[in-house]
Amino acid sequence: MPELPDVENYKQYIDSHALNQKIEKTKVLNTKILDNISKNNFSKKLKGQKFTETKRIGKNLFVKLSKKSYLLLHFGMTGQLEYTDIDKKTNPHTRVCFLFDSGKKLQFVIPRMLGKATVIDSIEKYRDENKIGTDALEISKKDFIGTIENRRGAVKSFLMNQKYLSGIGNIYADEILFNAKINPAEKIDKLNKKDFEKIYKNIHKVLKRSIEANADPAKLPGTYLLPHRGKGEKCPRCKGKIKTKKVGGRTTYFCPNCQPKK
DNA sequence: CTAGATGTTAAGGT
DNA sequence: CACCTTAACATCTA
């Protein structure tokens, strides 16, 4: 479930397991997820290197290699990492596998293939080319408001647009707007400064709390929407019915009573 | 069997 | 011309 909290979780996973081990071999089991790089070139750039540190921007994870380059991982909708013994049977959906000299391996598993891996020289250049906006936890209140007040369309669509603010996807956009008591389909031009401030505050509250919960909705407080994200569930606040609706092409869960339209 | 699923993006519209 | 919306992508599961 890779939105910002999930990717942060994978960052910590690499930090605590996969750093500073020499990569003996990189297996590319499916080239479709390689972005702008050939299988051979990808493997060659990783051979003999170590992961030295990690940096996350939005849903993108940059893993620094011992030389001046980075491995970029994007998890798409279904990506995961699995760090295991080298002998352990490879997951059928593993697309790339890094074999370490420590006897361990790191598998990049993506069942639905929407995700990518590549090696890049500059994070700044990659950000520029791929239009990755400021991380949702890094943006200042001033910049957030300065950006949102000039946008149009549904407020949820804005939150999910990685160009302006990166890291928020379908699920957490719903959670943030539920906490802010704002209707996901509300047009931005109907909102005022107070609303923007409320959204900003709840972006931080929800994302930080979700990182603490290891991006596991079941570990979130019962007052959150995520544990009740299902058909016919009750709103934890007013006990009314949670409704669904398409906003920006994605299924949206919200409480019409707590999040009324203006 | 069909519909929908956490993300991104090309293509078309405003 | 920059922004906004929608459909399509590959595969699995309810």
mmCIF file of C-alpha atoms (C1' of nucleotides) in Angstrom:
data_model
loop_
_atom_site.group_PDB
_atom_site.id
_atom_site.type_symbol
_atom_site.label_atom_id
_atom_site.label_comp_id
_atom_site.label_asym_id
_atom_site.label_seq_id
_atom_site.Cartn_x
_atom_site.Cartn_y
_atom_site.Cartn_z
ATOM 1 C CA MET A 1 0.000 0.000 0.000
ATOM 2 C CA PRO A 2 2.661 2.415 -0.931
ATOM 3 C CA GLU A 3 1.824 5.970 -0.105
ATOM 4 C CA LEU A 4 4.130 8.184 1.929
ATOM 5 C CA PRO A 5 3.814 6.286 5.232
ATOM 6 C CA ASP A 6 4.380 2.943 3.522
ATOM 7 C CA VAL A 7 7.434 4.172 1.638
ATOM 8 C CA GLU A 8 8.795 5.659 4.864
ATOM 9 C CA ASN A 9 8.359 2.211 6.338
ATOM 10 C CA TYR A 10 10.394 0.662 3.506
ATOM 11 C CA LYS A 11 13.064 3.301 3.996
ATOM 12 C CA GLN A 12 13.392 2.268 7.624
ATOM 13 C CA TYR A 13 13.362 -1.372 6.552
ATOM 14 C CA ILE A 14 16.370 -0.838 4.288
ATOM 15 C CA ASP A 15 18.101 1.296 6.924
ATOM 16 C CA SER A 16 17.807 -1.409 9.522
ATOM 17 C CA HIS A 17 18.587 -4.424 7.330
ATOM 18 C CA ALA A 18 20.176 -3.806 3.978
ATOM 19 C CA LEU A 19 22.856 -1.111 4.395
ATOM 20 C CA ASN A 20 26.595 -1.606 3.958
ATOM 21 C CA GLN A 21 26.605 -5.020 2.389
ATOM 22 C CA LYS A 22 28.358 -5.556 -0.903
ATOM 23 C CA ILE A 23 26.052 -6.366 -3.803
ATOM 24 C CA GLU A 24 27.518 -9.432 -5.492
ATOM 25 C CA LYS A 25 24.842 -9.735 -8.105
ATOM 26 C CA THR A 26 21.599 -8.106 -9.206
ATOM 27 C CA LYS A 27 18.974 -10.255 -10.850
ATOM 28 C CA VAL A 28 16.436 -8.560 -13.088
ATOM 29 C CA LEU A 29 13.511 -10.921 -13.451
ATOM 30 C CA ASN A 30 11.330 -8.532 -15.411
ATOM 31 C CA THR A 31 12.589 -5.577 -17.398
ATOM 32 C CA LYS A 32 9.253 -3.802 -17.644
ATOM 33 C CA ILE A 33 9.771 -2.025 -14.367
ATOM 34 C CA LEU A 34 13.222 -0.740 -15.344
ATOM 35 C CA ASP A 35 12.941 2.931 -16.183
ATOM 36 C CA ASN A 36 15.203 4.206 -18.957
ATOM 37 C CA ILE A 37 17.931 1.688 -18.320
ATOM 38 C CA SER A 38 18.844 -1.668 -19.813
ATOM 39 C CA LYS A 39 19.014 -4.805 -17.748
ATOM 40 C CA ASN A 40 22.759 -5.110 -18.272
ATOM 41 C CA ASN A 41 23.477 -1.505 -17.496
ATOM 42 C CA PHE A 42 21.328 -1.646 -14.371
ATOM 43 C CA SER A 43 23.112 -4.722 -13.061
ATOM 44 C CA LYS A 44 26.497 -3.304 -13.945
ATOM 45 C CA LYS A 45 25.854 -0.077 -12.072
ATOM 46 C CA LEU A 46 24.956 -1.982 -8.923
ATOM 47 C CA LYS A 47 27.644 -4.634 -8.994
ATOM 48 C CA GLY A 48 30.140 -4.318 -6.161
ATOM 49 C CA GLN A 49 28.307 -1.360 -4.644
ATOM 50 C CA LYS A 50 26.774 -0.971 -1.214
ATOM 51 C CA PHE A 51 23.629 0.798 -0.112
ATOM 52 C CA THR A 52 24.976 3.540 2.133
ATOM 53 C CA GLU A 53 21.951 5.641 3.034
ATOM 54 C CA THR A 54 18.379 6.319 1.989
ATOM 55 C CA LYS A 55 16.297 9.358 1.209
ATOM 56 C CA ARG A 56 12.560 9.480 0.651
ATOM 57 C CA ILE A 57 10.769 12.185 -1.288
ATOM 58 C CA GLY A 58 7.037 11.622 -1.510
ATOM 59 C CA LYS A 59 6.537 8.064 -2.672
ATOM 60 C CA ASN A 60 10.033 7.835 -4.152
ATOM 61 C CA LEU A 61 12.824 6.042 -2.359
ATOM 62 C CA PHE A 62 16.411 6.927 -3.264
ATOM 63 C CA VAL A 63 19.052 4.520 -2.049
ATOM 64 C CA LYS A 64 22.540 5.951 -2.183
ATOM 65 C CA LEU A 65 25.225 3.707 -3.599
ATOM 66 C CA SER A 66 28.832 3.807 -2.573
ATOM 67 C CA LYS A 67 29.761 5.812 -5.644
ATOM 68 C CA LYS A 68 28.021 8.961 -6.778
ATOM 69 C CA SER A 69 24.731 7.448 -7.823
ATOM 70 C CA TYR A 70 21.386 6.364 -6.460
ATOM 71 C CA LEU A 71 19.076 3.442 -6.883
ATOM 72 C CA LEU A 72 15.531 4.770 -7.320
ATOM 73 C CA LEU A 73 12.607 2.637 -6.259
ATOM 74 C CA HIS A 74 8.972 3.473 -6.849
ATOM 75 C CA PHE A 75 6.462 1.028 -5.431
ATOM 76 C CA GLY A 76 3.457 1.741 -7.630
ATOM 77 C CA MET A 77 0.262 0.333 -6.177
ATOM 78 C CA THR A 78 1.530 -2.997 -4.890
ATOM 79 C CA GLY A 79 5.285 -2.846 -4.367
ATOM 80 C CA GLN A 80 7.019 -4.327 -1.338
ATOM 81 C CA LEU A 81 10.486 -5.236 -0.140
ATOM 82 C CA GLU A 82 11.558 -8.570 1.289
ATOM 83 C CA TYR A 83 14.932 -9.030 2.959
ATOM 84 C CA THR A 84 15.637 -12.714 3.414
ATOM 85 C CA ASP A 85 18.304 -15.384 3.376
ATOM 86 C CA ILE A 86 19.729 -15.905 -0.077
ATOM 87 C CA ASP A 87 18.463 -19.522 -0.176
ATOM 88 C CA LYS A 88 14.911 -18.579 0.594
ATOM 89 C CA LYS A 89 12.630 -19.201 -2.352
ATOM 90 C CA THR A 90 12.157 -16.084 -4.455
ATOM 91 C CA ASN A 91 8.706 -14.551 -4.361
ATOM 92 C CA PRO A 92 6.896 -15.191 -7.670
ATOM 93 C CA HIS A 93 6.347 -11.451 -8.076
ATOM 94 C CA THR A 94 9.909 -10.406 -7.424
ATOM 95 C CA ARG A 95 11.040 -8.249 -10.336
ATOM 96 C CA VAL A 96 14.498 -7.306 -9.128
ATOM 97 C CA CYS A 97 16.640 -9.070 -6.554
ATOM 98 C CA PHE A 98 19.866 -7.829 -4.969
ATOM 99 C CA LEU A 99 22.180 -10.547 -3.689
ATOM 100 C CA PHE A 100 24.558 -9.462 -0.924
ATOM 101 C CA ASP A 101 27.880 -10.907 0.175
ATOM 102 C CA SER A 102 26.347 -11.283 3.632
ATOM 103 C CA GLY A 103 24.291 -14.266 2.502
ATOM 104 C CA LYS A 104 21.122 -12.183 2.388
ATOM 105 C CA LYS A 105 19.063 -10.836 -0.480
ATOM 106 C CA LEU A 106 16.676 -7.947 -0.961
ATOM 107 C CA GLN A 107 13.717 -8.603 -3.224
ATOM 108 C CA PHE A 108 11.766 -5.841 -4.913
ATOM 109 C CA VAL A 109 8.340 -7.419 -5.254
ATOM 110 C CA ILE A 110 5.654 -5.842 -7.457
ATOM 111 C CA PRO A 111 2.706 -8.076 -8.324
ATOM 112 C CA ARG A 112 0.985 -5.564 -10.561
ATOM 113 C CA MET A 113 4.125 -4.243 -12.223
ATOM 114 C CA LEU A 114 3.138 -0.625 -11.744
ATOM 115 C CA GLY A 115 6.335 0.576 -10.203
ATOM 116 C CA LYS A 116 9.872 1.252 -11.259
ATOM 117 C CA ALA A 117 13.524 0.872 -10.538
ATOM 118 C CA THR A 118 16.477 2.648 -12.077
ATOM 119 C CA VAL A 119 19.881 4.094 -11.273
ATOM 120 C CA ILE A 120 20.352 7.859 -11.451
ATOM 121 C CA ASP A 121 23.179 10.319 -10.865
ATOM 122 C CA SER A 122 21.297 13.248 -9.440
ATOM 123 C CA ILE A 123 18.206 13.383 -7.245
ATOM 124 C CA GLU A 124 17.653 17.014 -8.216
ATOM 125 C CA LYS A 125 17.719 16.215 -11.910
ATOM 126 C CA TYR A 126 15.398 13.252 -11.454
ATOM 127 C CA ARG A 127 12.968 15.386 -9.461
ATOM 128 C CA ASP A 128 12.980 18.006 -12.135
ATOM 129 C CA GLU A 129 12.406 15.607 -14.981
ATOM 130 C CA ASN A 130 9.690 13.714 -13.162
ATOM 131 C CA LYS A 131 7.999 16.748 -11.630
ATOM 132 C CA ILE A 132 8.133 15.545 -8.069
ATOM 133 C CA GLY A 133 6.863 18.255 -5.746
ATOM 134 C CA THR A 134 7.932 18.978 -2.181
ATOM 135 C CA ASP A 135 7.408 16.125 0.217
ATOM 136 C CA ALA A 136 4.086 16.426 2.031
ATOM 137 C CA LEU A 137 5.844 16.426 5.401
ATOM 138 C CA GLU A 138 8.477 18.965 4.339
ATOM 139 C CA ILE A 139 6.412 21.699 2.711
ATOM 140 C CA SER A 140 5.982 24.889 4.738
ATOM 141 C CA LYS A 141 2.533 26.205 5.589
ATOM 142 C CA LYS A 142 3.236 29.310 3.550
ATOM 143 C CA ASP A 143 4.196 27.331 0.441
ATOM 144 C CA PHE A 144 1.285 24.960 0.882
ATOM 145 C CA ILE A 145 -1.259 27.745 1.033
ATOM 146 C CA GLY A 146 0.480 29.675 -1.735
ATOM 147 C CA THR A 147 0.139 26.657 -3.983
ATOM 148 C CA ILE A 148 -3.333 25.417 -3.161
ATOM 149 C CA GLU A 149 -5.005 28.812 -3.356
ATOM 150 C CA ASN A 150 -4.100 29.119 -7.025
ATOM 151 C CA ARG A 151 -5.424 25.714 -7.994
ATOM 152 C CA ARG A 152 -8.843 24.632 -9.214
ATOM 153 C CA GLY A 153 -10.779 21.397 -9.197
ATOM 154 C CA ALA A 154 -11.586 19.033 -6.346
ATOM 155 C CA VAL A 155 -9.507 19.423 -3.209
ATOM 156 C CA LYS A 156 -8.781 15.700 -3.137
ATOM 157 C CA SER A 157 -7.358 15.762 -6.654
ATOM 158 C CA PHE A 158 -4.965 18.482 -5.593
ATOM 159 C CA LEU A 159 -3.768 16.489 -2.594
ATOM 160 C CA MET A 160 -3.089 13.500 -4.836
ATOM 161 C CA ASN A 161 -1.189 15.485 -7.478
ATOM 162 C CA GLN A 162 2.486 14.659 -6.908
ATOM 163 C CA LYS A 163 3.603 17.714 -8.837
ATOM 164 C CA TYR A 164 2.497 20.118 -6.114
ATOM 165 C CA LEU A 165 2.876 18.003 -3.028
ATOM 166 C CA SER A 166 4.302 14.519 -3.076
ATOM 167 C CA GLY A 167 3.443 11.481 -1.019
ATOM 168 C CA ILE A 168 -0.338 11.551 -0.662
ATOM 169 C CA GLY A 169 -2.441 9.009 -2.565
ATOM 170 C CA ASN A 170 -6.031 7.879 -2.628
ATOM 171 C CA ILE A 171 -6.237 6.382 0.843
ATOM 172 C CA TYR A 172 -4.437 9.050 2.825
ATOM 173 C CA ALA A 173 -6.118 11.885 0.928
ATOM 174 C CA ASP A 174 -9.425 10.485 2.226
ATOM 175 C CA GLU A 175 -8.044 10.172 5.744
ATOM 176 C CA ILE A 176 -6.668 13.715 5.780
ATOM 177 C CA LEU A 177 -9.928 15.231 4.519
ATOM 178 C CA PHE A 178 -11.962 13.171 6.965
ATOM 179 C CA ASN A 179 -9.859 14.531 9.826
ATOM 180 C CA ALA A 180 -10.131 18.053 8.414
ATOM 181 C CA LYS A 181 -13.918 17.629 8.000
ATOM 182 C CA ILE A 182 -13.783 18.767 4.401
ATOM 183 C CA ASN A 183 -15.674 17.150 1.539
ATOM 184 C CA PRO A 184 -13.232 15.473 -0.864
ATOM 185 C CA ALA A 185 -15.168 16.682 -3.914
ATOM 186 C CA GLU A 186 -15.246 20.295 -2.705
ATOM 187 C CA LYS A 187 -13.850 22.654 -5.297
ATOM 188 C CA ILE A 188 -10.799 24.509 -4.077
ATOM 189 C CA ASP A 189 -12.234 27.905 -4.983
ATOM 190 C CA LYS A 190 -15.022 27.348 -2.443
ATOM 191 C CA LEU A 191 -12.503 26.952 0.387
ATOM 192 C CA ASN A 192 -10.969 29.715 2.471
ATOM 193 C CA LYS A 193 -7.681 30.260 4.269
ATOM 194 C CA LYS A 194 -8.977 28.607 7.454
ATOM 195 C CA ASP A 195 -9.776 25.490 5.445
ATOM 196 C CA PHE A 196 -6.313 25.437 3.901
ATOM 197 C CA GLU A 197 -4.734 25.725 7.334
ATOM 198 C CA LYS A 198 -6.906 22.909 8.609
ATOM 199 C CA ILE A 199 -5.879 20.688 5.712
ATOM 200 C CA TYR A 200 -2.212 21.531 6.230
ATOM 201 C CA LYS A 201 -2.418 20.674 9.902
ATOM 202 C CA ASN A 202 -4.127 17.374 9.211
ATOM 203 C CA ILE A 203 -1.649 16.359 6.512
ATOM 204 C CA HIS A 204 0.988 16.382 9.231
ATOM 205 C CA LYS A 205 -1.182 14.820 11.879
ATOM 206 C CA VAL A 206 -2.372 11.941 9.710
ATOM 207 C CA LEU A 207 0.916 11.171 7.989
ATOM 208 C CA LYS A 208 2.962 11.247 11.177
ATOM 209 C CA ARG A 209 0.475 9.123 13.046
ATOM 210 C CA SER A 210 0.381 6.661 10.153
ATOM 211 C CA ILE A 211 4.156 6.360 10.091
ATOM 212 C CA GLU A 212 4.034 5.601 13.822
ATOM 213 C CA ALA A 213 1.459 2.912 13.032
ATOM 214 C CA ASN A 214 3.872 1.437 10.450
ATOM 215 C CA ALA A 215 1.377 2.327 7.735
ATOM 216 C CA ASP A 216 -0.957 -0.323 9.078
ATOM 217 C CA PRO A 217 -4.544 1.005 9.066
ATOM 218 C CA ALA A 218 -5.501 -1.468 11.781
ATOM 219 C CA LYS A 219 -3.077 0.267 14.146
ATOM 220 C CA LEU A 220 -4.574 3.703 13.616
ATOM 221 C CA PRO A 221 -6.869 5.209 16.243
ATOM 222 C CA GLY A 222 -10.501 4.085 16.000
ATOM 223 C CA THR A 223 -11.459 7.689 15.362
ATOM 224 C CA TYR A 224 -9.722 7.543 11.988
ATOM 225 C CA LEU A 225 -11.516 6.721 8.763
ATOM 226 C CA LEU A 226 -9.095 4.082 7.493
ATOM 227 C CA PRO A 227 -10.115 1.315 9.931
ATOM 228 C CA HIS A 228 -13.704 1.895 8.726
ATOM 229 C CA ARG A 229 -12.927 2.072 5.036
ATOM 230 C CA GLY A 230 -15.499 -0.398 3.799
ATOM 231 C CA LYS A 231 -18.943 -0.593 2.334
ATOM 232 C CA GLY A 232 -21.711 0.185 4.840
ATOM 233 C CA GLU A 233 -19.319 1.024 7.678
ATOM 234 C CA LYS A 234 -20.244 3.603 10.261
ATOM 235 C CA CYS A 235 -18.583 6.961 10.736
ATOM 236 C CA PRO A 236 -16.572 6.770 13.982
ATOM 237 C CA ARG A 237 -17.580 10.338 14.776
ATOM 238 C CA CYS A 238 -21.305 10.614 14.089
ATOM 239 C CA LYS A 239 -22.194 6.925 13.556
ATOM 240 C CA GLY A 240 -23.739 7.853 10.226
ATOM 241 C CA LYS A 241 -23.085 5.822 7.112
ATOM 242 C CA ILE A 242 -19.789 6.182 5.291
ATOM 243 C CA LYS A 243 -20.439 6.832 1.612
ATOM 244 C CA THR A 244 -18.361 6.221 -1.483
ATOM 245 C CA LYS A 245 -18.075 8.323 -4.576
ATOM 246 C CA LYS A 246 -15.649 8.767 -7.457
ATOM 247 C CA VAL A 247 -13.472 11.830 -7.133
ATOM 248 C CA GLY A 248 -10.674 12.403 -9.607
ATOM 249 C CA GLY A 249 -11.371 8.956 -10.963
ATOM 250 C CA ARG A 250 -10.688 7.208 -7.657
ATOM 251 C CA THR A 251 -13.047 5.644 -5.184
ATOM 252 C CA THR A 252 -13.454 8.023 -2.285
ATOM 253 C CA TYR A 253 -14.754 7.202 1.198
ATOM 254 C CA PHE A 254 -16.213 10.008 3.272
ATOM 255 C CA CYS A 255 -18.916 10.899 5.781
ATOM 256 C CA PRO A 256 -21.495 13.204 4.152
ATOM 257 C CA ASN A 257 -22.599 14.343 7.591
ATOM 258 C CA CYS A 258 -19.175 15.237 9.026
ATOM 259 C CA GLN A 259 -17.776 16.413 5.697
ATOM 260 C CA PRO A 260 -20.634 18.402 4.169
ATOM 261 C CA LYS A 261 -20.235 20.396 0.998
ATOM 262 C CA LYS A 262 -20.322 24.152 1.422
ATOM 263 C "C1'" DC B 1 -16.810 -13.891 -14.455
ATOM 264 C "C1'" DT B 2 -16.545 -9.010 -13.668
ATOM 265 C "C1'" DA B 3 -15.224 -5.099 -11.286
ATOM 266 C "C1'" DG B 4 -12.178 -2.733 -8.702
ATOM 267 C "C1'" DA B 5 -7.636 -2.071 -6.406
ATOM 268 C "C1'" DT B 6 -2.900 1.801 -2.736
ATOM 269 C "C1'" DG B 7 -0.071 4.976 -8.730
ATOM 270 C "C1'" DT B 8 1.397 7.415 -12.863
ATOM 271 C "C1'" DT B 9 0.814 9.520 -17.195
ATOM 272 C "C1'" DA B 10 -0.500 10.278 -22.157
ATOM 273 C "C1'" DA B 11 -3.993 12.544 -24.462
ATOM 274 C "C1'" DG B 12 -7.680 15.500 -24.748
ATOM 275 C "C1'" DG B 13 -10.275 19.387 -22.899
ATOM 276 C "C1'" DT B 14 -10.519 24.069 -20.569
ATOM 277 C "C1'" DC C 1 -0.005 27.698 -22.049
ATOM 278 C "C1'" DA C 2 -0.453 25.776 -17.792
ATOM 279 C "C1'" DC C 3 -3.687 23.284 -15.672
ATOM 280 C "C1'" DC C 4 -7.389 19.778 -15.121
ATOM 281 C "C1'" DT C 5 -9.686 15.271 -16.163
ATOM 282 C "C1'" DT C 6 -10.005 10.781 -17.836
ATOM 283 C "C1'" DA C 7 -8.602 6.395 -19.519
ATOM 284 C "C1'" DA C 8 -5.243 3.002 -19.793
ATOM 285 C "C1'" DC C 9 -1.644 0.366 -17.998
ATOM 286 C "C1'" DA C 10 -0.631 -5.323 -15.617
ATOM 287 C "C1'" DT C 11 -2.153 -8.399 -12.502
ATOM 288 C "C1'" DC C 12 -4.572 -10.158 -8.681
ATOM 289 C "C1'" DT C 13 -8.606 -10.813 -5.724
ATOM 290 C "C1'" DA C 14 -13.407 -10.364 -3.857
#
